[in-house]
Amino acid sequence: MYKDGNLHQWPYPIRYNQETEVDTDVLILGGGIAGCWAAISAAKSGAKVAIVEKAATITSGAGGSGCDHWINTPNPCSKVTAEDCIDWERENANGYINGISRYIAAKESYDTLLEMEQIGGKIRDTDDEFVGADFRDEQTKFLFAYDYENKFHFRVWGKTFKPALYKECKRLGVKIFDRTMATSLLTDGGKQGTKVIGATGLNSRTGELYIFKAKATVMSMSRHSRNWAFSSELTGLGQFRPNIVGTGYAMAFRAGAQFTLMERSVRGNLSFGISYPSYGTGNAMNTWYPCTIVDANGKEIPWTDRDGKELTDFPQRTHPAKDQKLFAERGMAYKYRRPDITPAMQDRVKKGEFALPLYADMTGMSKMERRAIWGLMVGNEGRTPVPILKTYSQAGFNPDKDMLQNYLMLGGDWLRGENLSYVRIGGEGPGDSGGLVVDWNLKTTLDGLYAAGDSLFAGNYHHHAAATGRYAGRKAADYAKPMNNVKPTRRQINQEKQRIYAPIKRKCGIEWKELNAGLVRVMQNYCGEYKNEELLNIGLTWLKDIEKNVAPNLYAANPHILMRALGVLDILACNRMIIHTSLARKASSTYLGFNRLDHPKIDPPAHHKWVTLQQENGSVKTGELPIDFCGDMESNYEAHK
Amino acid sequence: MEKNIIYARPNPTSATRPVVFNPEICTGCNKCVNVCQTDVFIPNPIKRKPPIILHPDECWYCSPCIDVCPKDGAITLNYPLMWRIPWKRKDTGKHYWYGMKNPPPPNTRPMP
Amino acid sequence: MTYPAELKWPYPIEYGNETEAATDVLVLGGGIAGCWAAIAAAKDGAKVAIVEKGAVLGSGAGISCDHWQWAITGVPGVKISAEEFTKALLDNHGGYNNGITRYIQAREGYETLLELEEMGGKIRDTEDEFKGAPFRDAKSKFLFAYDYENNLVMRVWGITFKAALYKELKKLGVKIYDRVMATGLLTKDGKQGAKVIGATGVNTRTGQFYIFKSKATILCGARPQCIWAYATEYAGISGARSPSSLGAAYALAWRAGAEFGMMERALQQGTFFSGSPAHGSGHNSNTWYPCTMVDAEGKQIPWVDRDGNVIKNIEDRSRPAPGQKFFIMGGGSSSLPHPGLREYKGPRLKNVDEQLAAGEVTLPLYADLPSMSNHERRAIFGLMVGQEAKTKYTYVNYTKAGFDPDKDLLMSNQQLIGGGGYGTSSSGAKVVVGFPNIRSFSSGVVGGPVIDWDLRTTLEGLYAAGDGIMGGNDHGHAATTGRYVGKRVSRYVKNERQMDANRQQIDKEKARVYAPLKRSEGIGWKELLAGINKAMQTYCGEVKREKLLNMGLMSLADIQNVIESDVYADDPHSLTNILGIIDIHTTAEMILHASLARKASSAYLHFKRGEYPDVDPPDWNKFITITSVNGNVKVGERPLNYWGDIVKNYEANRI
């Protein structure tokens, strides 16, 4: 960083305040999986498309470096229907699912996967590496995970996907604006709540401003993050994803779109750096399912079925129980619960029956299963091909001979295994979190604005992002067809410019990390595991104070740090959204990870509904929607698709 | 906008200004530099200018630097954002923070 | 933050240059213990030098002080004997405390205070500000804390202390080496286990190498920090000792071959991420004792006595319970996170977690200073918060920001983020969970070098005082033991001569110290520390097991390779940092060895062995000791009362 005792100069041309206008039909905000699919789909429908991406689209986003599983219901190898899929998700989430996007994903994910193959992604065992494996269908050459009987979780070569999608975008003439952070939505007349007519974007290398005019816009900038926990010193290990800050939410909220489920948060253990590389430890979950786990003396830890009864052989891990229809990866509800390492694990370790540490024993698995886990899964899942597979292999790890240590220690979460207690997290965690309310066109409550992927309320999973992106893209394209571009108001643009360039006008001030750390303090103290009205109001007051008095002192030395600083301002906006929604939910809820000390009744029927949030003329308005507001899925889907 | 040279600077630590200098009052005597437990400062190469905080992440807010300063107001301790505890005025129930805008009037009672 | 375009290292670089210094008594560490040791030795006629990593004027945990603990003999109003009190402390810790130094502290604490007053320290209410207060002795003007009937803890103006000690050091002609970090001990013929004849040091600004020759050396470094966790992002929060206090002293003595005891003790603490400016949130413990706490609706949280009965009058928080002779400390504060005996347990808040769970109290909680008496309020916010280390600017800043203890309730941070450490719930909150509790070495009675009645370690020529002794804790202890050892050491050196250091040992040390400079990139000090922390959190956590501990050793051995081949530093400051981290690495290894050796669980030591769940079985009531012998770790043991009859031995060794 220093050259001959001097700091380096900024290597890119500085173009603060310079404006570039871009006209397009469909504007995609966020070039991740959902965004790329939306772009492809819109372009194939004949629209002129532009993608705005903070990083580099070719491998950006959670799905950028890979994907191991893809759920397909229905599919030719399975009897499982889309309704089954909805049913298990609904059971798992106690009803708090996005029926619209889930159903779309359920109905269209297989078609999306086939299109992925056409585009260049590898989705089946074309090289016949796994001939004879019980998780392979000989005819289609598809490989399966989890429930080998029902065959709806596919094992795929997801590392090939994003680059292929990127290539396809280029081929279709999609205009890609990399290193450009979207900062605000432009609205008709510059007013809150009116039609969305485009967006502004900041180039994180030059600092120039883009003004995008679009007939339809797709929000695919993922969800919020870093609201409760932040540590950039202990990076790389946990879920600290520097780019995900919930900017999309802040933008849409400022524009007046409606949100829901913002009050959900969970106890997380991955999130701030005191953990291990994702999937880089021995495991039996997710990417590593259904690996054998042994203790320090080589003793196998038993697996149990959903009734707690010990399994007697390996195939039981990959077939539903006797009177069970199917099981799902994240099947928590009894109906769909999958086999698991015995839940009495910790007690049995404490009692001395098993000795720590534990290891994932692939050596004892079949060759096929071993190769599927270490090679295919760890090898294609996001952030595992190089960090885990390549690195460990180069260091000499051989799954035929070696057992990778599992970090379950007493007092900690079994999944990712660390011995520290929990920290609250929101969007970082697996599972669903709050987001934009949409209708059966995947349109938000703002005209001209669509949403896809993780930005959708209760959005989650790669295949969901792909399918909803693809769907939203064509919807946006259809909407855009008869439209004209609307000129944004100069005032709105100037206001946005003032907002985003403020941090560079100073010579010093508060830096983005301190602001994030301070915001985390507010949320931990006043919107933590146990909430009440008083605490939440104190939290809001403090946030307001920070917004008024501290944030104006934010300082950024260069365009990159400016991007980070603006990101933290968006975290502040998301924090306000979370607290407002939390105030409005006057009941506790297990599924939502939501404990109100002043409303301790857990999931009372009257509160089994969605709490919504949006701004109207600058004031925050909360409301509600019935839990099944999406209506009859089949008929609505058919009517809108 | 004024022309400024932009540098390729690495990310800062979280709290970057554990103490704040008032350049109008500070004479650059560097007594604070010499008493600091963790040696976070370096003297400013330009004479009579306040010291530079080279390692703000190593400050642990012990404050002999403030105590040893001969000029009142030249250096003040600045708690980072994540540290600010609120208090409540008993009779009104209103909350206040260290560092808030429009604070209540200062309480000038000295220590015993 | 603005940087001038060219930022060169502002001090001359002198890597490799040697400076030799000879002295009678070499004091390593210029904190409270070190200053007192130096003063006592100098007053007795010895030639003294202090080596201090920071600057003695403002260094250490004792830059200020609110309480002087457990000075007994001579203190007005004390009704018990030093012996009785020391026995009580030992009992309270299940025997796991240091009978020698605690007795010295009890016997000589008062005379130490009086000597401090002569030097210019303010130890009593000379301005009569607290006239009439129930915690004031009218005749002597001393102020007391906690138990107002027994006067075991004094409230003092500690902000005057370090400056007074420093002035005295200069007056006595003690040679002060500021900005020099001790890196190793020199031994006769360079052999491990032989007599200690001096030390080496490195200047933290210039990188110059120091060779100190001494007739006797006194180790006065702080206890180890940052073994399990460290994050400069959460700066300042991690406790009562600066990031510079890394416990290098332990590593030095260990490498030289001194015996250590009780290194396996550690506890789960909430103060890592949760702390605010020290004592800067509303409280009822320690510095804030015995403040009333209220909830969000103004409802008072009840105080209870040792049996859980509600205490109705505020005054009773400051008196022993009926039938109780005295109480040691109350509130649920730092020195008693473990059981503690009913006999000595003080008043505390009724369990807040339970009340929260039952819906009896509403968060957040506040310290209700306005409801306290004028005297108590002023004593808490003004004297205690004000004099306790690092709190002067809590007082100043909050006051400037408009906080008025006569009118305002300071919010409590503790219940919001999970208890543990200072706070009402000493075992870690179960109901309100926020930031995790993290393992730590630093609070309460800790392991350290084993010493005898001369405060001599098991190495000839090496003495110790203050925090860095097995069982060390608190300001009064550091001051009193420092003064005690200084006197003894000056006697000892009268019959000793300096010895020439073994050139090979010096060269080996120089090579070790400067090695990180060989590389301009690689693993920096933060990364190295994070790696050590990770190993300790993983393998030496709350429940220890043989295999895990051994894996810990393996992991640290791997890190040793990293230290030898990958670490780098690019200026004297970062060199100092990385050398400190390397010392932490050594200490971590020591902890693992001690943990392996204790094959029983212990409540007092916060020590859980998974394979040996029996808590404090009688045959394990002993100190486990470890010593490095020819580079191998030797495990030993000592009975809990290895120091013998306290009074007899003290008198026999008295000067």
JSON list of C-alpha atoms in Angstrom, two decimals, chain A residues 363-425:
[
{"chain": "A", "resi": 363, "resn": "THR", "atom": "CA", "xyz": [-13.63, -42.65, 4.03]},
{"chain": "A", "resi": 364, "resn": "GLY", "atom": "CA", "xyz": [-16.39, -44.91, 5.25]},
{"chain": "A", "resi": 365, "resn": "MET", "atom": "CA", "xyz": [-18.88, -43.78, 2.61]},
{"chain": "A", "resi": 366, "resn": "SER", "atom": "CA", "xyz": [-19.38, -45.29, -0.80]},
{"chain": "A", "resi": 367, "resn": "LYS", "atom": "CA", "xyz": [-16.99, -44.03, -3.43]},
{"chain": "A", "resi": 368, "resn": "MET", "atom": "CA", "xyz": [-19.80, -42.34, -5.29]},
{"chain": "A", "resi": 369, "resn": "GLU", "atom": "CA", "xyz": [-21.17, -40.57, -2.28]},
{"chain": "A", "resi": 370, "resn": "ARG", "atom": "CA", "xyz": [-17.70, -39.47, -1.30]},
{"chain": "A", "resi": 371, "resn": "ARG", "atom": "CA", "xyz": [-17.03, -38.07, -4.72]},
{"chain": "A", "resi": 372, "resn": "ALA", "atom": "CA", "xyz": [-20.40, -36.39, -4.79]},
{"chain": "A", "resi": 373, "resn": "ILE", "atom": "CA", "xyz": [-19.82, -34.65, -1.48]},
{"chain": "A", "resi": 374, "resn": "TRP", "atom": "CA", "xyz": [-16.19, -33.79, -1.83]},
{"chain": "A", "resi": 375, "resn": "GLY", "atom": "CA", "xyz": [-15.79, -32.91, -5.43]},
{"chain": "A", "resi": 376, "resn": "LEU", "atom": "CA", "xyz": [-19.24, -32.08, -6.63]},
{"chain": "A", "resi": 377, "resn": "MET", "atom": "CA", "xyz": [-20.95, -30.39, -3.72]},
{"chain": "A", "resi": 378, "resn": "VAL", "atom": "CA", "xyz": [-17.89, -28.93, -2.07]},
{"chain": "A", "resi": 379, "resn": "GLY", "atom": "CA", "xyz": [-16.57, -27.87, -5.38]},
{"chain": "A", "resi": 380, "resn": "ASN", "atom": "CA", "xyz": [-19.63, -26.23, -6.77]},
{"chain": "A", "resi": 381, "resn": "GLU", "atom": "CA", "xyz": [-21.27, -24.57, -3.83]},
{"chain": "A", "resi": 382, "resn": "GLY", "atom": "CA", "xyz": [-20.64, -20.84, -3.59]},
{"chain": "A", "resi": 383, "resn": "ARG", "atom": "CA", "xyz": [-17.27, -20.03, -2.01]},
{"chain": "A", "resi": 384, "resn": "THR", "atom": "CA", "xyz": [-16.12, -23.61, -1.83]},
{"chain": "A", "resi": 385, "resn": "PRO", "atom": "CA", "xyz": [-14.38, -24.51, -5.06]},
{"chain": "A", "resi": 386, "resn": "VAL", "atom": "CA", "xyz": [-11.20, -22.57, -4.43]},
{"chain": "A", "resi": 387, "resn": "PRO", "atom": "CA", "xyz": [-11.33, -21.72, -0.74]},
{"chain": "A", "resi": 388, "resn": "ILE", "atom": "CA", "xyz": [-12.14, -25.26, 0.31]},
{"chain": "A", "resi": 389, "resn": "LEU", "atom": "CA", "xyz": [-11.73, -27.86, -2.37]},
{"chain": "A", "resi": 390, "resn": "LYS", "atom": "CA", "xyz": [-8.65, -26.50, -4.08]},
{"chain": "A", "resi": 391, "resn": "THR", "atom": "CA", "xyz": [-6.97, -25.16, -0.96]},
{"chain": "A", "resi": 392, "resn": "TYR", "atom": "CA", "xyz": [-7.42, -28.27, 1.12]},
{"chain": "A", "resi": 393, "resn": "SER", "atom": "CA", "xyz": [-6.48, -30.54, -1.76]},
{"chain": "A", "resi": 394, "resn": "GLN", "atom": "CA", "xyz": [-3.31, -28.63, -2.37]},
{"chain": "A", "resi": 395, "resn": "ALA", "atom": "CA", "xyz": [-2.58, -28.90, 1.34]},
{"chain": "A", "resi": 396, "resn": "GLY", "atom": "CA", "xyz": [-2.85, -32.66, 1.02]},
{"chain": "A", "resi": 397, "resn": "PHE", "atom": "CA", "xyz": [-6.37, -33.44, 2.16]},
{"chain": "A", "resi": 398, "resn": "ASN", "atom": "CA", "xyz": [-7.63, -36.66, 0.61]},
{"chain": "A", "resi": 399, "resn": "PRO", "atom": "CA", "xyz": [-11.25, -37.63, 1.28]},
{"chain": "A", "resi": 400, "resn": "ASP", "atom": "CA", "xyz": [-10.41, -41.26, 0.57]},
{"chain": "A", "resi": 401, "resn": "LYS", "atom": "CA", "xyz": [-8.12, -41.29, 3.58]},
{"chain": "A", "resi": 402, "resn": "ASP", "atom": "CA", "xyz": [-8.73, -38.22, 5.68]},
{"chain": "A", "resi": 403, "resn": "MET", "atom": "CA", "xyz": [-11.45, -37.12, 8.03]},
{"chain": "A", "resi": 404, "resn": "LEU", "atom": "CA", "xyz": [-12.13, -33.42, 8.26]},
{"chain": "A", "resi": 405, "resn": "GLN", "atom": "CA", "xyz": [-12.63, -32.13, 11.76]},
{"chain": "A", "resi": 406, "resn": "ASN", "atom": "CA", "xyz": [-16.05, -30.97, 12.80]},
{"chain": "A", "resi": 407, "resn": "TYR", "atom": "CA", "xyz": [-16.16, -28.10, 15.18]},
{"chain": "A", "resi": 408, "resn": "LEU", "atom": "CA", "xyz": [-19.08, -29.02, 17.30]},
{"chain": "A", "resi": 409, "resn": "MET", "atom": "CA", "xyz": [-18.03, -28.21, 20.76]},
{"chain": "A", "resi": 410, "resn": "LEU", "atom": "CA", "xyz": [-20.29, -28.07, 23.73]},
{"chain": "A", "resi": 411, "resn": "GLY", "atom": "CA", "xyz": [-22.40, -24.99, 23.66]},
{"chain": "A", "resi": 412, "resn": "GLY", "atom": "CA", "xyz": [-22.70, -23.90, 20.13]},
{"chain": "A", "resi": 413, "resn": "ASP", "atom": "CA", "xyz": [-24.62, -24.61, 17.05]},
{"chain": "A", "resi": 414, "resn": "TRP", "atom": "CA", "xyz": [-24.34, -27.98, 15.50]},
{"chain": "A", "resi": 415, "resn": "LEU", "atom": "CA", "xyz": [-24.64, -26.73, 11.99]},
{"chain": "A", "resi": 416, "resn": "ARG", "atom": "CA", "xyz": [-21.61, -24.61, 11.55]},
{"chain": "A", "resi": 417, "resn": "GLY", "atom": "CA", "xyz": [-20.07, -25.63, 14.80]},
{"chain": "A", "resi": 418, "resn": "GLU", "atom": "CA", "xyz": [-18.43, -23.12, 17.02]},
{"chain": "A", "resi": 419, "resn": "ASN", "atom": "CA", "xyz": [-18.31, -22.85, 20.71]},
{"chain": "A", "resi": 420, "resn": "LEU", "atom": "CA", "xyz": [-19.46, -19.33, 21.14]},
{"chain": "A", "resi": 421, "resn": "SER", "atom": "CA", "xyz": [-22.97, -18.33, 21.86]},
{"chain": "A", "resi": 422, "resn": "TYR", "atom": "CA", "xyz": [-25.33, -16.68, 19.51]},
{"chain": "A", "resi": 423, "resn": "VAL", "atom": "CA", "xyz": [-25.46, -13.29, 17.95]},
{"chain": "A", "resi": 424, "resn": "ARG", "atom": "CA", "xyz": [-28.60, -11.92, 16.44]},
{"chain": "A", "resi": 425, "resn": "ILE", "atom": "CA", "xyz": [-28.66, -11.71, 12.65]}
]
